[in-house]
Coordinates of C-alpha atoms in Angstrom, one line a residue:
M1 CA -38.1 -66.4 -83.8
N2 CA -37.5 -69.9 -85.2
L3 CA -38.1 -72.2 -82.2
R4 CA -36.6 -75.2 -84.1
S5 CA -33.1 -73.6 -84.2
L6 CA -33.1 -72.7 -80.5
P7 CA -32.3 -76.2 -79.0
A8 CA -29.4 -76.6 -81.5
T9 CA -28.0 -73.2 -80.7
L10 CA -28.1 -73.8 -76.9
L11 CA -26.4 -77.2 -77.3
V12 CA -23.6 -75.6 -79.3
L13 CA -23.1 -73.0 -76.5
M14 CA -23.1 -75.6 -73.8
A15 CA -20.5 -77.7 -75.8
L16 CA -18.3 -74.6 -76.1
F17 CA -18.6 -74.0 -72.4
A18 CA -17.8 -77.6 -71.6
T19 CA -14.7 -77.7 -73.8
S20 CA -13.4 -74.4 -72.4
C21 CA -13.4 -75.8 -68.9
S22 CA -11.1 -78.8 -69.6
K23 CA -7.3 -78.1 -69.4
G24 CA -4.2 -79.8 -68.1
T25 CA -2.2 -78.7 -65.0
V26 CA 1.4 -77.8 -64.5
Y27 CA 1.6 -78.0 -60.7
E28 CA 0.8 -80.1 -57.7
E29 CA -0.4 -78.5 -54.5
H30 CA 0.4 -79.8 -51.0
V31 CA -1.3 -79.2 -47.6
T32 CA -1.5 -75.6 -46.4
L33 CA -0.2 -74.8 -42.9
F34 CA -1.1 -71.8 -40.7
K35 CA 0.4 -69.8 -37.9
T36 CA -0.9 -66.7 -36.1
G37 CA 1.7 -63.9 -35.8
D38 CA 3.7 -61.7 -38.0
R39 CA 7.4 -62.4 -38.7
Q40 CA 8.9 -61.6 -42.0
E41 CA 11.3 -64.6 -42.0
W42 CA 8.2 -66.9 -42.3
A43 CA 8.2 -66.1 -46.0
A44 CA 11.5 -67.9 -46.5
K45 CA 11.5 -71.0 -48.6
S46 CA 13.9 -72.9 -46.3
L47 CA 11.8 -72.2 -43.1
N48 CA 11.1 -75.3 -41.0
D49 CA 7.2 -75.1 -40.6
Q50 CA 6.7 -78.6 -39.0
G51 CA 5.1 -77.0 -35.9
W52 CA 2.5 -75.0 -37.9
N53 CA -1.2 -75.9 -37.8
K54 CA -3.2 -77.5 -40.6
Y55 CA -6.3 -75.6 -39.6
L56 CA -6.9 -72.2 -38.2
A57 CA -10.3 -71.7 -36.6
T58 CA -10.6 -68.0 -36.1
V59 CA -8.3 -65.0 -36.2
E60 CA -10.0 -62.2 -34.2
D61 CA -9.6 -58.4 -34.4
G62 CA -7.9 -58.4 -37.8
R63 CA -4.7 -59.8 -36.5
V64 CA -2.1 -60.9 -39.0
F65 CA -1.5 -64.6 -39.7
W66 CA 0.6 -66.6 -42.2
S67 CA 0.0 -69.6 -44.4
R68 CA 2.5 -71.7 -46.2
T69 CA 1.8 -74.1 -49.1
K70 CA 4.4 -76.3 -50.8
I71 CA 3.8 -76.5 -54.5
D72 CA 5.6 -78.7 -57.0
I73 CA 6.1 -77.2 -60.5
L74 CA 5.9 -80.1 -62.9
K75 CA 7.1 -78.3 -66.0
S76 CA 9.2 -75.1 -66.3
P77 CA 7.5 -72.3 -68.2
E78 CA 8.5 -71.4 -71.8
S79 CA 10.9 -68.4 -72.3
L80 CA 9.1 -65.0 -72.1
H81 CA 6.0 -66.8 -71.1
P82 CA 6.0 -66.8 -67.3
Y83 CA 3.7 -68.5 -65.0
G84 CA 1.0 -66.7 -62.9
L85 CA -0.8 -67.5 -59.7
Q86 CA -4.6 -67.0 -59.3
L87 CA -6.0 -67.1 -55.8
E88 CA -9.4 -67.0 -54.1
V89 CA -8.5 -66.0 -50.6
Y90 CA -10.7 -64.3 -48.0
G91 CA -8.9 -61.3 -46.4
E92 CA -6.4 -58.7 -47.4
Y93 CA -2.9 -60.1 -47.9
E94 CA 0.6 -60.1 -49.4
V95 CA 1.9 -63.0 -51.5
F96 CA 5.4 -64.4 -51.3
W97 CA 6.8 -67.0 -53.7
D98 CA 10.0 -68.7 -52.4
G99 CA 10.5 -65.7 -50.0
V100 CA 10.0 -63.1 -52.7
L101 CA 7.1 -60.6 -52.5
I102 CA 5.2 -61.0 -55.8
G103 CA 2.0 -59.2 -55.1
K104 CA -0.2 -57.3 -52.6
N105 CA -4.0 -57.4 -52.3
G106 CA -5.2 -54.8 -49.7
N107 CA -3.5 -53.8 -46.4
P108 CA -3.1 -56.9 -44.1
G109 CA -3.3 -55.9 -40.4
Q110 CA -4.7 -52.5 -41.1
E111 CA -8.3 -53.3 -42.2
A112 CA -9.8 -51.8 -39.0
K113 CA -8.1 -48.4 -39.8
L114 CA -8.3 -48.2 -43.6
A115 CA -11.1 -48.6 -46.1
P116 CA -11.7 -52.0 -47.7
E117 CA -9.2 -52.6 -50.5
G118 CA -8.4 -55.5 -52.8
K119 CA -10.6 -58.2 -54.3
L120 CA -11.5 -61.7 -53.5
W121 CA -10.1 -63.2 -56.8
A122 CA -6.6 -61.9 -57.7
T123 CA -4.0 -62.9 -60.2
F124 CA -0.2 -62.4 -59.7
S125 CA 2.8 -62.9 -62.0
I126 CA 5.6 -65.2 -60.8
P127 CA 9.1 -64.3 -61.9
E128 CA 10.3 -66.7 -64.5
H129 CA 13.5 -67.6 -62.6
L130 CA 11.4 -68.7 -59.6
T131 CA 9.4 -71.3 -61.4
A132 CA 11.9 -73.9 -62.4
E133 CA 10.7 -77.5 -62.2
G134 CA 10.7 -78.7 -58.6
E135 CA 9.4 -77.7 -55.1
H136 CA 8.5 -74.2 -54.2
V137 CA 6.7 -72.4 -51.3
L138 CA 3.8 -70.1 -51.5
A139 CA 3.6 -67.9 -48.3
I140 CA 0.7 -65.5 -47.6
R141 CA 0.7 -62.8 -45.0
A142 CA -3.0 -62.0 -44.3
S143 CA -5.6 -60.7 -42.0
L144 CA -9.4 -61.4 -41.8
Y145 CA -11.1 -58.6 -40.1
Y146 CA -14.7 -59.2 -41.5
F147 CA -14.8 -63.0 -41.6
P148 CA -12.3 -64.3 -39.0
D149 CA -13.4 -67.9 -39.4
H150 CA -12.6 -68.1 -43.2
A151 CA -8.9 -68.5 -43.1
G152 CA -7.6 -70.6 -46.0
I153 CA -7.0 -70.8 -49.7
W154 CA -10.4 -71.5 -51.3
S155 CA -9.1 -71.7 -54.8
L156 CA -5.6 -71.8 -56.4
D157 CA -4.5 -72.1 -60.0
I158 CA -1.1 -71.8 -61.6
D159 CA -0.7 -71.5 -65.3
H160 CA 0.8 -69.2 -67.9
Y161 CA 0.1 -65.6 -66.7
D162 CA -1.5 -64.5 -70.0
D163 CA -3.7 -67.6 -70.1
L164 CA -4.9 -67.0 -66.5
L165 CA -6.0 -63.5 -67.5
T166 CA -7.5 -64.4 -70.9
D167 CA -8.9 -67.9 -70.3
R168 CA -11.4 -66.8 -67.7
L169 CA -12.5 -63.9 -69.9
I170 CA -13.0 -66.3 -72.8
E171 CA -15.0 -68.7 -70.6
T172 CA -17.0 -65.7 -69.3
S173 CA -17.7 -64.6 -72.8
Y174 CA -19.1 -68.0 -73.7
M175 CA -21.2 -68.0 -70.6
H176 CA -22.5 -64.6 -71.4
I177 CA -23.6 -65.7 -74.9
F178 CA -25.2 -68.7 -73.2
A179 CA -27.0 -66.3 -70.8
G180 CA -27.9 -63.9 -73.5
A181 CA -29.7 -66.6 -75.5
F182 CA -31.9 -67.3 -72.4
L183 CA -32.5 -63.6 -71.9
I184 CA -33.9 -63.3 -75.5
I185 CA -35.9 -66.5 -75.0
S186 CA -37.2 -65.0 -71.7
F187 CA -38.4 -61.8 -73.4
Y188 CA -39.9 -63.7 -76.3
F189 CA -42.1 -65.9 -74.1
L190 CA -43.0 -63.0 -71.9
F191 CA -44.4 -61.2 -74.9
L192 CA -46.2 -64.4 -75.9
F193 CA -47.8 -64.5 -72.4
M194 CA -48.8 -60.9 -72.5
N195 CA -50.8 -61.6 -75.6
N196 CA -52.4 -64.7 -74.0
K197 CA -52.5 -64.3 -70.2
N198 CA -54.0 -67.7 -69.7
E199 CA -50.9 -69.5 -70.8
Y200 CA -49.1 -69.7 -67.4
P201 CA -46.5 -72.4 -68.5
T202 CA -45.3 -69.7 -70.9
L203 CA -44.8 -67.2 -68.1
I204 CA -43.1 -69.8 -65.9
F205 CA -40.7 -70.8 -68.6
S206 CA -40.0 -67.1 -69.3
I207 CA -39.2 -66.5 -65.6
C208 CA -37.0 -69.7 -65.5
C209 CA -35.0 -68.4 -68.4
F210 CA -34.6 -65.0 -66.9
L211 CA -33.4 -66.5 -63.6
V212 CA -30.8 -68.7 -65.4
F213 CA -29.6 -65.5 -67.2
S214 CA -29.4 -63.7 -63.9
L215 CA -27.6 -66.6 -62.2
V216 CA -25.0 -66.8 -64.9
L217 CA -24.4 -63.1 -64.9
T218 CA -24.0 -63.0 -61.1
V219 CA -21.7 -66.0 -60.9
F220 CA -19.4 -64.9 -63.7
S221 CA -19.3 -61.3 -62.8
E222 CA -16.3 -62.1 -60.5
Y223 CA -13.9 -62.1 -63.5
Y224 CA -14.5 -58.5 -64.5
F225 CA -16.1 -56.9 -61.5
P226 CA -13.8 -56.6 -58.5
I227 CA -15.5 -57.7 -55.3
H228 CA -14.0 -57.2 -51.8
Y229 CA -14.3 -60.3 -49.6
R230 CA -16.5 -58.2 -47.2
Y231 CA -19.3 -58.1 -49.8
H232 CA -18.9 -61.7 -51.2
V233 CA -21.7 -63.0 -48.9
I234 CA -24.2 -60.7 -50.4
R235 CA -23.3 -62.1 -53.9
L236 CA -23.7 -65.6 -52.5
Q237 CA -27.1 -64.8 -51.0
I238 CA -28.3 -63.5 -54.4
I239 CA -27.1 -66.6 -56.1
S240 CA -28.9 -68.8 -53.6
L241 CA -32.2 -66.9 -54.1
F242 CA -31.9 -67.4 -57.9
L243 CA -31.3 -71.1 -57.3
L244 CA -34.3 -71.3 -55.0
G245 CA -36.5 -69.8 -57.6
I246 CA -35.2 -72.1 -60.3
S247 CA -35.5 -75.1 -58.1
F248 CA -39.2 -74.5 -57.4
L249 CA -40.3 -73.2 -60.8
I250 CA -38.9 -76.1 -63.0
P251 CA -40.8 -78.9 -61.1
F252 CA -43.9 -76.6 -60.9
Y253 CA -43.7 -76.2 -64.7
F254 CA -43.5 -80.0 -65.2
S255 CA -46.4 -80.4 -62.7
I256 CA -48.6 -78.3 -65.0
Q257 CA -47.5 -80.2 -68.1
F258 CA -47.9 -83.6 -66.5
P259 CA -50.7 -83.4 -63.8
Y260 CA -50.5 -86.0 -61.2
P261 CA -52.7 -87.0 -58.1
R262 CA -52.5 -84.7 -55.1
L263 CA -50.6 -82.1 -57.0
R264 CA -51.1 -79.2 -54.6
L265 CA -50.2 -81.3 -51.6
L266 CA -46.9 -82.6 -53.1
L267 CA -46.0 -79.2 -54.4
T268 CA -46.5 -77.7 -51.0
L269 CA -44.3 -80.4 -49.4
Y270 CA -41.6 -79.8 -52.0
A271 CA -41.7 -76.1 -51.3
G272 CA -41.2 -76.9 -47.6
V273 CA -38.2 -79.1 -48.4
L274 CA -36.6 -76.3 -50.4
I275 CA -37.2 -73.7 -47.7
F276 CA -35.7 -76.2 -45.1
I277 CA -32.6 -76.6 -47.2
F278 CA -32.3 -72.9 -47.7
F279 CA -32.4 -72.1 -44.0
I280 CA -30.9 -75.1 -42.3
K281 CA -27.2 -74.1 -43.0
H282 CA -27.5 -70.5 -43.7
H283 CA -23.8 -69.9 -44.3
A284 CA -23.1 -73.2 -46.1
F285 CA -23.7 -71.9 -49.6
D286 CA -22.3 -74.9 -51.4
F287 CA -24.4 -77.2 -49.4
R288 CA -27.5 -75.2 -50.1
A289 CA -26.8 -75.0 -53.8
V290 CA -26.2 -78.7 -54.2
G291 CA -29.2 -79.6 -52.0
M292 CA -31.6 -77.4 -53.8
V293 CA -30.5 -78.5 -57.3
L294 CA -30.6 -82.2 -56.4
S295 CA -34.1 -81.8 -54.9
M296 CA -35.2 -80.0 -58.1
W297 CA -33.8 -82.9 -60.2
C298 CA -35.4 -85.6 -58.0
F299 CA -38.9 -84.0 -57.9
S300 CA -38.8 -83.2 -61.6
F301 CA -37.7 -86.8 -62.4
G302 CA -40.7 -88.1 -60.5
V303 CA -43.2 -85.9 -62.2
V304 CA -41.8 -86.5 -65.7
S305 CA -41.6 -90.2 -65.1
Y306 CA -45.3 -90.2 -64.2
G307 CA -46.0 -88.3 -67.4
A308 CA -44.0 -90.9 -69.4
Y309 CA -46.0 -93.7 -67.6
K310 CA -49.2 -92.0 -68.7
K311 CA -47.8 -91.7 -72.2
V312 CA -48.2 -87.9 -72.3
R313 CA -46.7 -86.5 -75.4
G314 CA -43.1 -85.2 -75.0
A315 CA -42.6 -86.8 -71.6
R316 CA -40.0 -89.4 -72.8
L317 CA -37.8 -86.8 -74.4
V318 CA -37.8 -84.6 -71.3
L319 CA -37.0 -87.7 -69.2
V320 CA -33.9 -88.3 -71.4
T321 CA -32.7 -84.7 -70.9
L322 CA -33.1 -85.2 -67.1
L323 CA -31.1 -88.4 -67.2
L324 CA -28.4 -86.8 -69.4
S325 CA -28.1 -83.9 -66.9
M326 CA -27.5 -86.4 -64.1
V327 CA -24.9 -88.2 -66.1
I328 CA -23.1 -84.9 -66.6
F329 CA -23.3 -84.2 -62.9
M330 CA -21.7 -87.5 -62.0
A331 CA -19.0 -87.2 -64.6
S332 CA -18.0 -83.6 -64.0
G333 CA -17.9 -80.9 -61.3
F334 CA -20.9 -79.2 -59.9
V335 CA -20.4 -75.9 -61.7
I336 CA -20.2 -77.4 -65.2
S337 CA -23.0 -79.8 -64.6
L338 CA -25.2 -77.0 -63.1
Y339 CA -25.2 -74.9 -66.3
T340 CA -25.2 -77.7 -68.8
G341 CA -27.9 -79.5 -66.8
L342 CA -30.1 -76.4 -66.6
G343 CA -29.6 -75.9 -70.3
L344 CA -30.7 -79.4 -71.1
I345 CA -33.7 -79.2 -68.8
L346 CA -34.8 -75.8 -70.3
I347 CA -34.5 -77.3 -73.7
G348 CA -36.9 -80.0 -72.6
M349 CA -39.2 -77.4 -71.3
L350 CA -38.9 -75.5 -74.5
Y351 CA -39.8 -78.7 -76.4
L352 CA -43.0 -79.1 -74.4
L353 CA -43.9 -75.5 -75.1
S354 CA -43.4 -75.9 -78.8
L355 CA -45.7 -78.9 -78.7
N356 CA -48.4 -76.9 -76.9
I357 CA -48.0 -74.0 -79.4
K358 CA -48.3 -76.3 -82.3
A359 CA -51.4 -77.9 -80.9
Q360 CA -53.0 -74.5 -80.2
R361 CA -52.1 -73.3 -83.8
L362 CA -53.7 -76.4 -85.3
A363 CA -56.8 -76.0 -83.1
Y364 CA -57.0 -72.3 -84.2
E365 CA -56.7 -73.2 -87.8
N366 CA -59.3 -75.8 -87.5
S367 CA -61.7 -73.3 -85.8
L368 CA -61.1 -70.9 -88.7
V369 CA -61.8 -73.6 -91.3
Q370 CA -65.0 -74.6 -89.4
S371 CA -66.0 -71.0 -88.9
T372 CA -65.6 -70.2 -92.6
R373 CA -67.5 -73.3 -93.6
L374 CA -70.4 -72.5 -91.2
R375 CA -70.4 -68.8 -92.2
L376 CA -70.8 -69.9 -95.8
E377 CA -73.6 -72.2 -94.7
L378 CA -75.3 -69.4 -92.8
L379 CA -75.1 -67.0 -95.8
K380 CA -76.4 -69.8 -98.1
K381 CA -79.2 -70.3 -95.7
N382 CA -80.3 -66.7 -96.2
I383 CA -80.2 -66.8 -99.9
Q384 CA -81.4 -70.4 -100.4
P385 CA -84.2 -71.0 -102.9
H386 CA -86.7 -71.8 -100.1
F387 CA -86.0 -68.6 -98.3
L388 CA -86.1 -66.5 -101.5
L389 CA -89.3 -68.2 -102.7
N390 CA -91.1 -67.5 -99.5
T391 CA -89.8 -64.0 -99.3
L392 CA -90.6 -63.2 -102.9
T393 CA -94.1 -64.7 -102.6
S394 CA -94.8 -62.5 -99.6
L395 CA -93.4 -59.6 -101.5
I396 CA -95.7 -60.1 -104.4
D397 CA -98.7 -60.2 -102.0
W398 CA -97.7 -57.0 -100.3
V399 CA -97.0 -55.2 -103.6
E400 CA -100.5 -56.2 -104.8
E401 CA -102.3 -55.4 -101.6
S402 CA -100.3 -52.5 -100.3
P403 CA -97.5 -51.2 -102.5
K404 CA -96.2 -48.8 -99.8
K405 CA -95.7 -51.7 -97.4
G406 CA -94.2 -53.7 -100.2
V407 CA -91.6 -51.0 -100.7
L408 CA -90.8 -51.0 -96.9
F409 CA -90.5 -54.8 -97.1
I410 CA -87.9 -54.5 -100.0
E411 CA -86.0 -51.9 -98.1
A412 CA -85.8 -54.1 -94.9
L413 CA -84.6 -57.0 -97.0
A414 CA -82.0 -54.9 -98.7
K415 CA -80.9 -53.5 -95.3
E416 CA -80.4 -57.0 -93.9
F417 CA -78.3 -58.1 -96.9
D418 CA -76.3 -54.9 -96.6
L419 CA -75.6 -55.6 -92.9
F420 CA -74.5 -59.2 -93.7
N421 CA -72.2 -57.9 -96.4
Q422 CA -70.6 -55.5 -93.8
I423 CA -69.9 -58.1 -91.1
E424 CA -69.2 -61.4 -93.0
D425 CA -65.4 -60.9 -93.0
Q426 CA -65.1 -59.6 -89.4
T427 CA -64.2 -61.6 -86.3
L428 CA -65.9 -59.2 -83.8
I429 CA -68.5 -56.5 -84.3
P430 CA -70.1 -53.9 -82.0
V431 CA -73.2 -55.4 -80.2
A432 CA -75.2 -52.4 -81.4
Q433 CA -74.6 -53.5 -85.0
E434 CA -75.7 -57.1 -84.1
I435 CA -78.9 -55.7 -82.5
E436 CA -79.6 -53.7 -85.6
L437 CA -79.3 -56.9 -87.7
C438 CA -81.7 -58.7 -85.4
R439 CA -84.3 -55.8 -85.5
T440 CA -84.1 -55.8 -89.3
H441 CA -84.6 -59.5 -89.5
L442 CA -87.7 -59.3 -87.2
E443 CA -89.1 -56.6 -89.5
I444 CA -88.7 -58.9 -92.5
M445 CA -90.3 -61.8 -90.7
E446 CA -93.2 -59.7 -89.6
Y447 CA -94.0 -59.1 -93.3
R448 CA -93.4 -62.7 -94.2
K449 CA -95.3 -64.5 -91.4
E450 CA -97.8 -61.7 -90.6
M451 CA -97.0 -62.0 -86.9
R452 CA -95.8 -59.5 -84.3
Y453 CA -92.3 -59.7 -83.0
Y454 CA -91.1 -57.7 -80.0
W455 CA -87.6 -56.9 -79.1
E456 CA -86.4 -55.7 -75.7
E457 CA -82.9 -54.9 -74.3
E458 CA -81.6 -54.6 -70.8
G459 CA -78.2 -53.4 -69.6
I460 CA -76.7 -53.3 -73.1
D461 CA -73.2 -51.7 -73.5
P462 CA -73.1 -50.6 -77.2
Q463 CA -69.2 -50.5 -77.0
Q464 CA -68.9 -54.2 -76.3
K465 CA -68.1 -56.5 -79.2
I466 CA -69.2 -60.0 -80.0
P467 CA -68.7 -62.5 -82.9
P468 CA -71.0 -61.5 -85.9
A469 CA -74.4 -63.1 -86.3
I470 CA -74.5 -65.3 -83.2
L471 CA -77.5 -63.3 -81.7
H472 CA -79.0 -63.3 -85.2
T473 CA -78.7 -67.1 -85.2
L474 CA -80.4 -67.4 -81.8
L475 CA -83.1 -65.1 -83.1
E476 CA -83.7 -67.3 -86.2
N477 CA -83.9 -70.4 -84.0
G478 CA -86.4 -68.7 -81.7
I479 CA -88.6 -67.8 -84.7
T480 CA -88.3 -71.2 -86.3
H481 CA -88.9 -73.4 -83.3
S482 CA -91.3 -71.3 -81.2
L483 CA -95.1 -71.3 -81.2
P484 CA -96.7 -67.8 -81.1
R485 CA -98.6 -66.7 -78.0
E486 CA -102.4 -66.1 -78.0
D487 CA -102.0 -62.6 -79.4
N488 CA -100.0 -64.0 -82.3
S489 CA -96.7 -62.6 -81.1
I490 CA -93.3 -63.7 -79.9
K491 CA -91.1 -61.6 -77.7
F492 CA -87.3 -61.6 -77.6
K493 CA -85.2 -60.1 -74.8
L494 CA -81.4 -59.5 -74.7
V495 CA -79.9 -59.0 -71.2
Y496 CA -76.2 -58.0 -70.7
E497 CA -74.4 -58.4 -67.3
S498 CA -70.8 -58.0 -66.3
D499 CA -69.1 -58.5 -62.9
G500 CA -65.5 -57.9 -63.9
K501 CA -64.7 -61.6 -64.2
C502 CA -67.0 -62.5 -67.0
K503 CA -69.5 -60.9 -69.5
C504 CA -72.8 -62.6 -69.9
Y505 CA -75.4 -62.3 -72.7
T506 CA -78.8 -63.9 -71.9
F507 CA -81.1 -64.3 -74.9
L508 CA -84.7 -65.0 -73.9
T509 CA -87.6 -66.1 -76.1
F510 CA -91.1 -65.6 -74.8
A511 CA -93.5 -67.8 -76.7
A512 CA -96.4 -70.2 -76.2
G513 CA -94.1 -73.2 -76.3
V514 CA -91.6 -75.0 -78.5
R515 CA -92.8 -76.6 -81.7
P516 CA -93.1 -80.4 -81.4
G517 CA -89.7 -82.2 -82.0
A518 CA -87.7 -79.0 -82.0
G519 CA -86.0 -79.7 -78.6
N520 CA -85.2 -83.3 -79.4
K521 CA -83.2 -82.7 -82.6
A522 CA -79.4 -83.0 -82.6
E523 CA -77.4 -79.8 -82.5
G524 CA -78.0 -77.9 -85.7
T525 CA -75.9 -75.8 -88.0
G526 CA -76.8 -72.6 -86.1
L527 CA -75.5 -73.8 -82.7
K528 CA -72.4 -75.2 -84.3
Y529 CA -71.8 -71.9 -85.9
I530 CA -72.2 -70.1 -82.6
R531 CA -69.7 -72.5 -80.8
A532 CA -67.2 -72.1 -83.7
R533 CA -67.4 -68.3 -83.6
L534 CA -66.9 -68.2 -79.8
T535 CA -63.9 -70.5 -80.0
E536 CA -62.4 -68.5 -82.8
S537 CA -62.6 -65.3 -80.8
Y538 CA -62.2 -66.4 -77.2
H539 CA -60.5 -69.9 -77.5
S540 CA -61.6 -71.8 -74.3
R541 CA -62.7 -68.7 -72.3
W542 CA -66.4 -69.0 -73.0
D543 CA -69.4 -71.0 -72.0
F544 CA -72.7 -71.5 -73.9
T545 CA -75.9 -73.0 -72.6
S546 CA -79.3 -73.4 -74.3
K547 CA -82.4 -74.8 -72.6
A548 CA -86.2 -74.6 -72.6
T549 CA -88.1 -72.6 -70.0
P550 CA -91.8 -72.4 -69.0
D551 CA -92.0 -69.2 -71.0
G552 CA -90.1 -70.3 -74.1
W553 CA -86.3 -70.7 -74.4
E554 CA -83.2 -69.4 -72.7
N555 CA -79.7 -69.1 -74.3
K556 CA -76.8 -67.9 -72.2
I557 CA -73.3 -66.9 -73.5
K558 CA -70.6 -66.3 -71.0
V559 CA -67.2 -64.8 -71.9
Y560 CA -64.5 -64.9 -69.2
C561 CA -62.1 -62.1 -68.9

């Protein structure tokens, strides 16, 4: 996946969504009036409704009530292109336009007896001869058995009937493409996290993208999935939960990218604020949505501003996306600003991730270069003229004095070079192979220095793998920098321990002491090689210590799981 093209793609999708939401209107809506009861003449256009109420608190037991709304048609429809009416009304109802029944949605007054029927969002065609320019009356005969306190018209739109049916589907298709992009991104970064489970920002970003995908899918499902008003609350609860997750995870992500003082305390307080907003007005879904989103923006703005103040790379661009999302919120409605704002913020988060991935890639490439250079140095060290001169001189002596031991010396030397040849291009090798290399090297050094070297192991798991030649390097340092004991010997011991959280190799050298000046030297090529190899294989999940002990020297390598 090309990360550079993602921000541009998402911006295009957001622009398509924004343009699809702007359109002129052909009508003007007046105040809706209500009255409890059921008389068919209340649908008439000429009815005097001055005594009707502007507000209807509750309608108990599924009783029938009526609402009347005067609507001015500002422009007559074109021929063969009639107007339609789109409603969001709780309840089951019949729709009258200028006294003529134009549609039915469920069975008003019979909800207690019959199964739920109808849908919350419905579209009706208005006869062309009833939509001339001028004043008209929309009358609705309804009942509210399940939510008696939700009487009213929550959304009304009049436009060409075909456009009402197709525009929402086109808008929904844009939004589903928008959501699909975030779904793909979510899976991509989830797979990245599964390959490197220490990168929690990658996981958080993946979850945020998935929540945005789920949010869009749930919100826009209303246009193709009929939902009875009885089940609408469940849908709103699901949407609120998605927003709660998004509102916490985005500032949490920025807190990881731009650490600030008392991070845990402030994050805990912020979580408390979100939970308070979530529960304070349990049925005020719009209040909850706006409250949680604004809290998310304010907390994120504070965290990113701190990052910009500390001149953390990428903070200024993310700050711009946050400010831009607020401008969109102030200039447009909540729905448009929610998705465009979330898109902008996620693009900012994606930009920070791309910076991190680039930094990790450069660090990895540098470690490879350093590892290769040090590996060449190590190989050169084993075939350097001084090493070869000493080895060949010793070999001549052994051939003259004891040809059989000379042959064994040559075989040990050949075996060590063969092992080096096998492991030089590998990143990890079995620890058993590394131990074999160490034993072979000790055999050679016994011939060369005419000393006795002992090797011991404890708790070794032969199936474990380690970077090649790091124990061999510790062994070489032990031979070079240690003084032999009274019996002209040096002992080496390798101990392996694992507690499920980390694997620990302890390499001990038992000698009479350290050669003068050996402990005061700056870190040599051998230790640099070990650190480079550990970084190459385990990134930052390792620890290496090396120190003198009363009995010699102790090296400890920890690899964290």
